[in-house]
PDB file of C-alpha atoms in Angstrom:
ATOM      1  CA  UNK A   1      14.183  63.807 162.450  1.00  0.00           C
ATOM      2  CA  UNK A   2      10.418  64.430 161.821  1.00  0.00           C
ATOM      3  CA  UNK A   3      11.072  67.763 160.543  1.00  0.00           C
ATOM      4  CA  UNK A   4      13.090  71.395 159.755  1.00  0.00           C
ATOM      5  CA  UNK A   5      14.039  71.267 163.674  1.00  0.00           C
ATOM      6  CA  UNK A   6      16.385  73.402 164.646  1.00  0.00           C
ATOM      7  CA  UNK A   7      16.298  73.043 168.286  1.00  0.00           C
ATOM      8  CA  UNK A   8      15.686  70.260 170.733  1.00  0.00           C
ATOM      9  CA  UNK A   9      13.093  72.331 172.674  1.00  0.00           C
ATOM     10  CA  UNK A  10      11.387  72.495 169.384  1.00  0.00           C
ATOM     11  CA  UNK A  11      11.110  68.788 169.060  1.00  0.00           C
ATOM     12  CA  UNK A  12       7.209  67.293 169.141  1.00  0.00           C
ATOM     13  CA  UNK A  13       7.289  66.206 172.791  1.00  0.00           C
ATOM     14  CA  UNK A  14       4.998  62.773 171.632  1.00  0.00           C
ATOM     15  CA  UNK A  15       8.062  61.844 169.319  1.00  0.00           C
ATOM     16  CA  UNK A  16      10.161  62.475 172.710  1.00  0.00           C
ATOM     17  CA  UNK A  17       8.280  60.490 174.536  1.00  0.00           C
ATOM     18  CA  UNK A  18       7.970  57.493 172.257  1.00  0.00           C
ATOM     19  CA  UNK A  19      11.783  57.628 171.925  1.00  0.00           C
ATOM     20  CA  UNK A  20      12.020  57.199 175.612  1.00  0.00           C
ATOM     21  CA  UNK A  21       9.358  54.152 175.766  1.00  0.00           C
ATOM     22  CA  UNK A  22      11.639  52.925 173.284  1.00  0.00           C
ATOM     23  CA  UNK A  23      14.730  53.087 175.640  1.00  0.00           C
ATOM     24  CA  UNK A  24      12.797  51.475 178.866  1.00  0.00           C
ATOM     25  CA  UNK A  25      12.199  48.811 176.467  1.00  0.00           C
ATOM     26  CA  UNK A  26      15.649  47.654 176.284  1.00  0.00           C
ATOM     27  CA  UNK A  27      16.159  49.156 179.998  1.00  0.00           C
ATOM     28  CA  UNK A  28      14.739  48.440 183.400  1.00  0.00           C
ATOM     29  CA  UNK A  29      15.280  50.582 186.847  1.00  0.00           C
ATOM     30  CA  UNK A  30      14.192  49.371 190.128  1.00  0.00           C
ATOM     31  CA  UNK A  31      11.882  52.584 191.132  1.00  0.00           C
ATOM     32  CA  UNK A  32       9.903  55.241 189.952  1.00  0.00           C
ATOM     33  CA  UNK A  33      12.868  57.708 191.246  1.00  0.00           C
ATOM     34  CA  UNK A  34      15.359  55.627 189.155  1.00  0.00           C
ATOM     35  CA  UNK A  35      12.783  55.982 185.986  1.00  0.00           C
ATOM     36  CA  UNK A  36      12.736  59.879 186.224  1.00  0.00           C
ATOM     37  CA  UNK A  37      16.721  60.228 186.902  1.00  0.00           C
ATOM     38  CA  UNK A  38      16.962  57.761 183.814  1.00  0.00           C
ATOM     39  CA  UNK A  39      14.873  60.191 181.800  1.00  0.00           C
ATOM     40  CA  UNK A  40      16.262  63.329 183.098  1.00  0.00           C
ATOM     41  CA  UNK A  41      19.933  61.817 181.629  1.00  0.00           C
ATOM     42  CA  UNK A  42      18.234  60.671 179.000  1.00  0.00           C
ATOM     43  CA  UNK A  43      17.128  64.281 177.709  1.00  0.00           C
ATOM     44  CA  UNK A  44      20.294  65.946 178.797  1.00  0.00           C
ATOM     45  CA  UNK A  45      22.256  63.399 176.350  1.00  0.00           C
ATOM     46  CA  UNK A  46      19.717  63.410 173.643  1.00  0.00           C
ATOM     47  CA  UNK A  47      19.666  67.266 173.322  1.00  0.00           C
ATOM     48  CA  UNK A  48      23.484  66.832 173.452  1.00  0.00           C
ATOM     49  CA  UNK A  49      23.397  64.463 170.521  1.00  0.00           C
ATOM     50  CA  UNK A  50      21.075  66.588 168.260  1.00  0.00           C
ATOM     51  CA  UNK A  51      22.747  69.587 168.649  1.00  0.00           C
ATOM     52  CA  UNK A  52      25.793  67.564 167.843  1.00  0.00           C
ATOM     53  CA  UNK A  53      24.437  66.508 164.641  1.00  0.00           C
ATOM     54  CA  UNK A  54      23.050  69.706 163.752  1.00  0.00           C
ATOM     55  CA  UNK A  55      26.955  71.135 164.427  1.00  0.00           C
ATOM     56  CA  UNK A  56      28.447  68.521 162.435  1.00  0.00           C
ATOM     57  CA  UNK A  57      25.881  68.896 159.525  1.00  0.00           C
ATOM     58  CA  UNK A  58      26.467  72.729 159.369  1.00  0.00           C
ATOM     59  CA  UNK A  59      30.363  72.019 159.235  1.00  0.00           C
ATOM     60  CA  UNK A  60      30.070  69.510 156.334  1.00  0.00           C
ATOM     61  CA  UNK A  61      28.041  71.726 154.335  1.00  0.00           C
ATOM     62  CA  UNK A  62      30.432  74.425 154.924  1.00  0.00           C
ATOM     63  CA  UNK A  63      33.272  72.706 153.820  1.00  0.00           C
ATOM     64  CA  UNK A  64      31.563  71.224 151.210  1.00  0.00           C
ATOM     65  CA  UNK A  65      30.172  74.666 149.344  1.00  0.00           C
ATOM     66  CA  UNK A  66      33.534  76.282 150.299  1.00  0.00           C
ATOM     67  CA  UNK A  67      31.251  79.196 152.041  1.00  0.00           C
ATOM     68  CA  UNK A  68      30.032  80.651 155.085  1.00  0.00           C
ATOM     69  CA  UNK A  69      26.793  81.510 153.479  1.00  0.00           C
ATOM     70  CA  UNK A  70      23.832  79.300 154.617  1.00  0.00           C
ATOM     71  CA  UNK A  71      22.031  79.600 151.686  1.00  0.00           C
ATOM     72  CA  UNK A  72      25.109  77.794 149.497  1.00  0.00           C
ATOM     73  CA  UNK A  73      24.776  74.667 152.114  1.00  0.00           C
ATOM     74  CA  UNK A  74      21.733  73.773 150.295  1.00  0.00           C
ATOM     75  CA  UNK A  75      21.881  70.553 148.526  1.00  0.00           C
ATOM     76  CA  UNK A  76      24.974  69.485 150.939  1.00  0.00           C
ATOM     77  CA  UNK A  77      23.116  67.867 154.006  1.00  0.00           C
ATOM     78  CA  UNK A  78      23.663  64.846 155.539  1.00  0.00           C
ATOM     79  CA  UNK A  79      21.936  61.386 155.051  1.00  0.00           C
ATOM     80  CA  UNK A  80      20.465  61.585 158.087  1.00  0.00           C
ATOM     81  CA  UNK A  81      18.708  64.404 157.537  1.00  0.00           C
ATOM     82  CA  UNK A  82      15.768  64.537 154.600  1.00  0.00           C
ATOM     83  CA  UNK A  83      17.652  67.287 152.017  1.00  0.00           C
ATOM     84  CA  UNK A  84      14.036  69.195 152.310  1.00  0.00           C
ATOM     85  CA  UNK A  85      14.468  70.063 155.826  1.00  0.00           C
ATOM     86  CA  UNK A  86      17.886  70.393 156.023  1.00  0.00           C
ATOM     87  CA  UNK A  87      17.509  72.760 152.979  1.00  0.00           C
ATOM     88  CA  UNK A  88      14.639  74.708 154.562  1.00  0.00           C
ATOM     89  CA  UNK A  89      16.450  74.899 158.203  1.00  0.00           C
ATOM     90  CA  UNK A  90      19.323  76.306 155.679  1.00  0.00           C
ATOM     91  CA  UNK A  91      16.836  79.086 154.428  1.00  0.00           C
ATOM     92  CA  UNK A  92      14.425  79.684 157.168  1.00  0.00           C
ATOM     93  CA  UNK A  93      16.936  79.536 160.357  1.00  0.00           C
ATOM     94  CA  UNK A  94      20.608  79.319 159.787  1.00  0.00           C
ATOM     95  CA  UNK A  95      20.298  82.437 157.057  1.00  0.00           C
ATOM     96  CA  UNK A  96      18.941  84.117 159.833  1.00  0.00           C
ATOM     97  CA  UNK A  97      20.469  87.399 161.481  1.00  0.00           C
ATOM     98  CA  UNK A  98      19.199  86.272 165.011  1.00  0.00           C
ATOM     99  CA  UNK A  99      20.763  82.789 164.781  1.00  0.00           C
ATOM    100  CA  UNK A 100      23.806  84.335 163.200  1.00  0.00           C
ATOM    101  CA  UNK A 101      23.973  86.887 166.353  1.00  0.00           C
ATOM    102  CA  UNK A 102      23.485  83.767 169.082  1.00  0.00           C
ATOM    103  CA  UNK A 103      26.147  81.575 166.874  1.00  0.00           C
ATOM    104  CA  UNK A 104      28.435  84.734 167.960  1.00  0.00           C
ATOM    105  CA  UNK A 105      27.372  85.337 170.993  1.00  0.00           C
ATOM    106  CA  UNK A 106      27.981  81.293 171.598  1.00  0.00           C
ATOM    107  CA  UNK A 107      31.445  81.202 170.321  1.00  0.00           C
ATOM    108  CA  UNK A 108      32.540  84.473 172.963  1.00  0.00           C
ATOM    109  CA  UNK A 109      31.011  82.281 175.831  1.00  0.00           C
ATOM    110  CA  UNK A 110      33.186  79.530 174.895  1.00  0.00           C
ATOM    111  CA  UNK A 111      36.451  81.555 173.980  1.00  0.00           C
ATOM    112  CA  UNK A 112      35.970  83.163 177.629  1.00  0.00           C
ATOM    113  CA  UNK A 113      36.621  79.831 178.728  1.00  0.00           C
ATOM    114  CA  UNK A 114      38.787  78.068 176.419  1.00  0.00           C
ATOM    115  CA  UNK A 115      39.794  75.162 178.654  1.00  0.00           C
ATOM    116  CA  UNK A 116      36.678  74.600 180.594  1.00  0.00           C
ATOM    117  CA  UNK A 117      35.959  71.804 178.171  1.00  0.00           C
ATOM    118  CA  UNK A 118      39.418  70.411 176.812  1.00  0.00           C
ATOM    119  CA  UNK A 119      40.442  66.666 176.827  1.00  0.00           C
ATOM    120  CA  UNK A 120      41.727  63.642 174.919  1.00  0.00           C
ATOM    121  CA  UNK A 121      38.619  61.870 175.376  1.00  0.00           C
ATOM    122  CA  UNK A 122      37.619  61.637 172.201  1.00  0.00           C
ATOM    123  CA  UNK A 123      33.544  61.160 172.035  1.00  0.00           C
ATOM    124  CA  UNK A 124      33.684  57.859 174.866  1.00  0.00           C
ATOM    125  CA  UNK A 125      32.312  58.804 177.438  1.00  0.00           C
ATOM    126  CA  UNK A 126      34.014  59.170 180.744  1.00  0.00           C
ATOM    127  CA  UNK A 127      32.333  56.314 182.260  1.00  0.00           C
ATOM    128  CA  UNK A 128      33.148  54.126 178.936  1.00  0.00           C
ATOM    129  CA  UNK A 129      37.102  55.069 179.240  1.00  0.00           C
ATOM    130  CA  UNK A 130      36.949  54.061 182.689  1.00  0.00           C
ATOM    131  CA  UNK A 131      35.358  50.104 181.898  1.00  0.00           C
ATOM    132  CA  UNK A 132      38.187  49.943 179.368  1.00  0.00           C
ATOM    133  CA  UNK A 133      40.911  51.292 181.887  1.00  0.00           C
ATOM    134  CA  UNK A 134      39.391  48.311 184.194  1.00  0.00           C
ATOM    135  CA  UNK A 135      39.736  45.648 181.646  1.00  0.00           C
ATOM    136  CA  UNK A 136      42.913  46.488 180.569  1.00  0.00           C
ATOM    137  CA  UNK A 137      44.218  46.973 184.273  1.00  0.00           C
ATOM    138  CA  UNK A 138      42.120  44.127 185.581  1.00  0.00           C
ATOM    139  CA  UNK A 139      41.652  46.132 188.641  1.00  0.00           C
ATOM    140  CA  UNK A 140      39.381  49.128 189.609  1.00  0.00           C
ATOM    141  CA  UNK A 141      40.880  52.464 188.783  1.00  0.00           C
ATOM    142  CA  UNK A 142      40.894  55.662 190.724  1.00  0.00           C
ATOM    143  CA  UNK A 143      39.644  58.993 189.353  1.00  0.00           C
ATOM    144  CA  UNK A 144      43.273  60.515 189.316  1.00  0.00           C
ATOM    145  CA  UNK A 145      44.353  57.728 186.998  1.00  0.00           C
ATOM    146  CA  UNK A 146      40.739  58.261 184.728  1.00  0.00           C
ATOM    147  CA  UNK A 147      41.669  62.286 184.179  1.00  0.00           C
ATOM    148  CA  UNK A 148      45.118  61.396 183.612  1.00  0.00           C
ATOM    149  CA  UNK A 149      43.985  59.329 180.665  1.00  0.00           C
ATOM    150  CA  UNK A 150      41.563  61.613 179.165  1.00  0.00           C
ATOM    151  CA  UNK A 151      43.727  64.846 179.544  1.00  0.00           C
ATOM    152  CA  UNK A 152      47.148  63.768 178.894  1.00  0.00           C
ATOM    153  CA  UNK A 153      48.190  63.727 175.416  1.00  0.00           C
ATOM    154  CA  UNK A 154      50.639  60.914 174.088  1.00  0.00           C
ATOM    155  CA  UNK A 155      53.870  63.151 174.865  1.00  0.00           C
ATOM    156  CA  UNK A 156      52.169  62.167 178.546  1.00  0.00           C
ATOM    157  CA  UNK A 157      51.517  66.225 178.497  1.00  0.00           C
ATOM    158  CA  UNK A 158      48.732  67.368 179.962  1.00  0.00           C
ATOM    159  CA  UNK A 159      46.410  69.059 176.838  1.00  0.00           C
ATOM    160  CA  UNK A 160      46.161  72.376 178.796  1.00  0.00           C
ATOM    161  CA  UNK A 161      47.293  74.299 181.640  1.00  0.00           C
ATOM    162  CA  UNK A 162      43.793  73.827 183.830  1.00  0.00           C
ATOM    163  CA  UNK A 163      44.190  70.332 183.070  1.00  0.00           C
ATOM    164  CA  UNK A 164      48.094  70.129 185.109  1.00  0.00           C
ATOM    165  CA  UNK A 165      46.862  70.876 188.253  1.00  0.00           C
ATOM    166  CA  UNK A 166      49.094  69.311 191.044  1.00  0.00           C
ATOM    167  CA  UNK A 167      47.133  70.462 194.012  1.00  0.00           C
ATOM    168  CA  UNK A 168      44.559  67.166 194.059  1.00  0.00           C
ATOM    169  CA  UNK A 169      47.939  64.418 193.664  1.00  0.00           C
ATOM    170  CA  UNK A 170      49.537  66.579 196.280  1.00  0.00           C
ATOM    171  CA  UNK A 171      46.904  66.354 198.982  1.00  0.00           C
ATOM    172  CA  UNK A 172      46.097  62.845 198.039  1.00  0.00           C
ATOM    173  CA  UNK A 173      50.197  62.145 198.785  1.00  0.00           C
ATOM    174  CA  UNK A 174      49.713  64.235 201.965  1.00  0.00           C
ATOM    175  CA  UNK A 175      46.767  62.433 203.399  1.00  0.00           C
ATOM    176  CA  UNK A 176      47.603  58.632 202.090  1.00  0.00           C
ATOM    177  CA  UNK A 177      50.862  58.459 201.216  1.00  0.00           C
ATOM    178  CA  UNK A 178      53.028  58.332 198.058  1.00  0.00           C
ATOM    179  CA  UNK A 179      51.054  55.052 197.072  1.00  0.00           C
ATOM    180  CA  UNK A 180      48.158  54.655 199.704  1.00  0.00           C
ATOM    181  CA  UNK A 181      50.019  53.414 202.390  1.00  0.00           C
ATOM    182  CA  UNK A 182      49.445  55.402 205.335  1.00  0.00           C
ATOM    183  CA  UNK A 183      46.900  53.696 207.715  1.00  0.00           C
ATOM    184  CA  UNK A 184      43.690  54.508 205.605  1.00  0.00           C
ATOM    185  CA  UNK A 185      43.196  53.336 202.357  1.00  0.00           C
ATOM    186  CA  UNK A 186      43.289  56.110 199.669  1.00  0.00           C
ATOM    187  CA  UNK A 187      39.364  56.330 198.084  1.00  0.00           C
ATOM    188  CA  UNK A 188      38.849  56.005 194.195  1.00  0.00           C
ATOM    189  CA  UNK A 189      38.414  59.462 194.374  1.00  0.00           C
ATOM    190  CA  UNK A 190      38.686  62.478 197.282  1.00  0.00           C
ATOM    191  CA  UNK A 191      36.192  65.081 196.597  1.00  0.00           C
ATOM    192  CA  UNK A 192      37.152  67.370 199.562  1.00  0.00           C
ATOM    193  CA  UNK A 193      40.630  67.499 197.901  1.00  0.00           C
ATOM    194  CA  UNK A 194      39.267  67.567 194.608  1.00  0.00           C
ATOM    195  CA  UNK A 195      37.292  71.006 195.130  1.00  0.00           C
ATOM    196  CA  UNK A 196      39.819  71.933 197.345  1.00  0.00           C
ATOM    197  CA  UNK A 197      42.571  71.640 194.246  1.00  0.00           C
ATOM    198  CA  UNK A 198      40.309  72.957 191.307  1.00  0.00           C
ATOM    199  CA  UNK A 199      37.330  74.433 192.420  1.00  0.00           C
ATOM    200  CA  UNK A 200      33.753  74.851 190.351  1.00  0.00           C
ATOM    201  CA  UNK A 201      33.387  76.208 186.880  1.00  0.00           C
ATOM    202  CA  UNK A 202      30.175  78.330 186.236  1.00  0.00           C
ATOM    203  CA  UNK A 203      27.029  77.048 187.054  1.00  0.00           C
ATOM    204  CA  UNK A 204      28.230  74.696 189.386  1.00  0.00           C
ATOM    205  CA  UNK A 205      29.776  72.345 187.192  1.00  0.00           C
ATOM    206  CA  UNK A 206      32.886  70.319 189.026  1.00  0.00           C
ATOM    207  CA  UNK A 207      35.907  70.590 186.593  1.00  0.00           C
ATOM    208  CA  UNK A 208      37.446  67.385 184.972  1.00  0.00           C
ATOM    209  CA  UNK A 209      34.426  65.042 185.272  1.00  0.00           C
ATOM    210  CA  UNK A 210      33.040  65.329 181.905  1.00  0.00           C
ATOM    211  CA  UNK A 211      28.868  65.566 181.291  1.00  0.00           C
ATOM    212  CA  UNK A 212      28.325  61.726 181.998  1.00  0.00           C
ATOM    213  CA  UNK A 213      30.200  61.864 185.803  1.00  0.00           C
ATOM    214  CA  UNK A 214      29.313  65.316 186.812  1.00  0.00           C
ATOM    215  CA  UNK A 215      27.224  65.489 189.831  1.00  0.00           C
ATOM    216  CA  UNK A 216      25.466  68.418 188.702  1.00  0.00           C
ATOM    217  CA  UNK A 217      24.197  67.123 185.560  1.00  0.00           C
ATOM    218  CA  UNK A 218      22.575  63.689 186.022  1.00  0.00           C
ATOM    219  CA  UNK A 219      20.864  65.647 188.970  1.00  0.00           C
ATOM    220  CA  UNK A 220      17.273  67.023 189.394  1.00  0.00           C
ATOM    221  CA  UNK A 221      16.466  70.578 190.094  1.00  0.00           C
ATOM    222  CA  UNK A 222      15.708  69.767 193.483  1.00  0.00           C
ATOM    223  CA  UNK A 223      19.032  69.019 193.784  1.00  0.00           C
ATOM    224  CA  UNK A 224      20.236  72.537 192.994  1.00  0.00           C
ATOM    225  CA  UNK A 225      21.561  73.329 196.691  1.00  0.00           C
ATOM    226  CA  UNK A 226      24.298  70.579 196.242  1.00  0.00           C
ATOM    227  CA  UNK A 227      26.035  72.957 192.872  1.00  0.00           C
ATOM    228  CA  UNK A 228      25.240  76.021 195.043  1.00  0.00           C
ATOM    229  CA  UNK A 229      28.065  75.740 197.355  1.00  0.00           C
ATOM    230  CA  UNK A 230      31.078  77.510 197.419  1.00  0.00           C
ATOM    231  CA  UNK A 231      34.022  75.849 195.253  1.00  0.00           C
ATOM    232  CA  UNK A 232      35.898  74.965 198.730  1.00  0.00           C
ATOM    233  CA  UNK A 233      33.015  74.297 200.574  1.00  0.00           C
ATOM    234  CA  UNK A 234      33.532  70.897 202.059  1.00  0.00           C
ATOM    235  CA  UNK A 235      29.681  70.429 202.941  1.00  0.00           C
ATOM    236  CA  UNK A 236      29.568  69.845 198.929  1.00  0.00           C
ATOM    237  CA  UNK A 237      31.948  66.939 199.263  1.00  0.00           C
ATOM    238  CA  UNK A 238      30.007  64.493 201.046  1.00  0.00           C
ATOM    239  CA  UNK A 239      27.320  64.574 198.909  1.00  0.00           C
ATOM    240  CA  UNK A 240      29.184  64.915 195.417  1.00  0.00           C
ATOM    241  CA  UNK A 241      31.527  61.426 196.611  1.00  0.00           C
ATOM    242  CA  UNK A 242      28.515  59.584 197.364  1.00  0.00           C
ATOM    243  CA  UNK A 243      27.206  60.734 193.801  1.00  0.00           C
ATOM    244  CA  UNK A 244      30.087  59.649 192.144  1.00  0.00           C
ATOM    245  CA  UNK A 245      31.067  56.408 193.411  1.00  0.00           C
ATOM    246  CA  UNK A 246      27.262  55.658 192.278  1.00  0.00           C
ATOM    247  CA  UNK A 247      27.595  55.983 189.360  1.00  0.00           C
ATOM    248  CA  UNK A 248      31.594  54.717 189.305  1.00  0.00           C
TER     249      UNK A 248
END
């Protein structure tokens, strides 16, 4: 951290971009199309990771100094951030009635829309759970069986009510069978019955795919048309299967 950042949009675009050349060091992509997606992902997961570590940070200290009040985090930072700018984002942003408004106005957004983001998942990503499912089933696994495992708790509950949705096993049943054996083959995953069963969160995110399989977010903005559609618009599910089993 090369100083009192408080938000990734705030962070020195040359220290971006050497963290990137970094990453192609390690990482090669066949075209200049697969360089830009891999930096588009990159970002999106970066910023995700920062603000991550900014939220945990904040937490610590609060439990820490026993308060709410920024200004008593001081002192309580993490090691991975210097104490003097974690100490002067404590005084110079966090103290701050604006940020304290936003940290509100962030917590109603999420509380309209408590499930939007549950799961068992831990922080693996999706595409991580699913390499283990493979090794341990020595076989490829279909979605179904991914979101099973990643919002299904122990009790083999699922961890909330949007999560126990019956409508994509029942149209999978109806189209291939009880266990795939009508005459087709039943897909790793069936995005027309997949919108069809729980439709598109706000800004065109598809539920139950977490950030690292959704369609929508390892896209470009030219893309945008394909998170436009309509929930049940099947045009959307052409282009969202070929997307996934991509990157499956």
């Amino acid at each position: 951290m090369p100083g009192p950042i408080a938000t990734y949009k705030s962070y020195p675009q040359d220290v971006k971009d050497s963290l990137f050349d970094s990453f192609m060091r390690r990482f090669h992509f066949a075209s200049e199309y697969d360089r830009s997606m891999a930096r588009i992902v990159w970002e999106n997961t970066a910023q995700e990771r920062f603000n991550q570590l900014l939220h945990n940070a904040r937490n610590m200290a609060r439990v820490k100094s026993r308060s709410q009040n920024p200004l008593d985090w001081r002192g309580f930072g993490p090691a991975a951030i210097r104490s003097e700018y974690f100490n002067e984002l404590c005084e110079t942003t966090w103290n701050k009635e604006e940020w304290k408004h936003k940290l509100v106005a962030a917590m109603k957004n999420r509380s309209s829309m408590p499930e939007a983001s549950v799961h068992v998942g831990g922080s693996r990503t999706f595409v991580r759970h699913k390499e283990i499912m493979e090794k341990e089933l020595k076989r490829p696994v279909r979605y179904k069986e991914l979101f099973d495992r990643t919002h299904k708790r122990k009790t083999r509950e699922f961890v909330s009510q949007h999560s126990q949705n019956e409508g994509y096993s029942g149209r999978v049943i109806e189209k291939y069978g009880e266990d795939g054996s009508s005459s087709s083959t039943e897909p790793v995953i069936d995005m027309d019955a997949w919108l069809c069963s729980t439709g598109q969160l706000k800004k065109g995110r598809v539920y139950g795919f977490g950030r690292t399989l959704d369609p929508c977010y390892s896209r470009s903005s030219s893309s945008a048309s394909v998170s436009s559609h309509p929930a049940s618009s099947s045009s959307s599910a052409p282009v969202l299967e070929e997307h996934f089993l991509s990157i499956m």
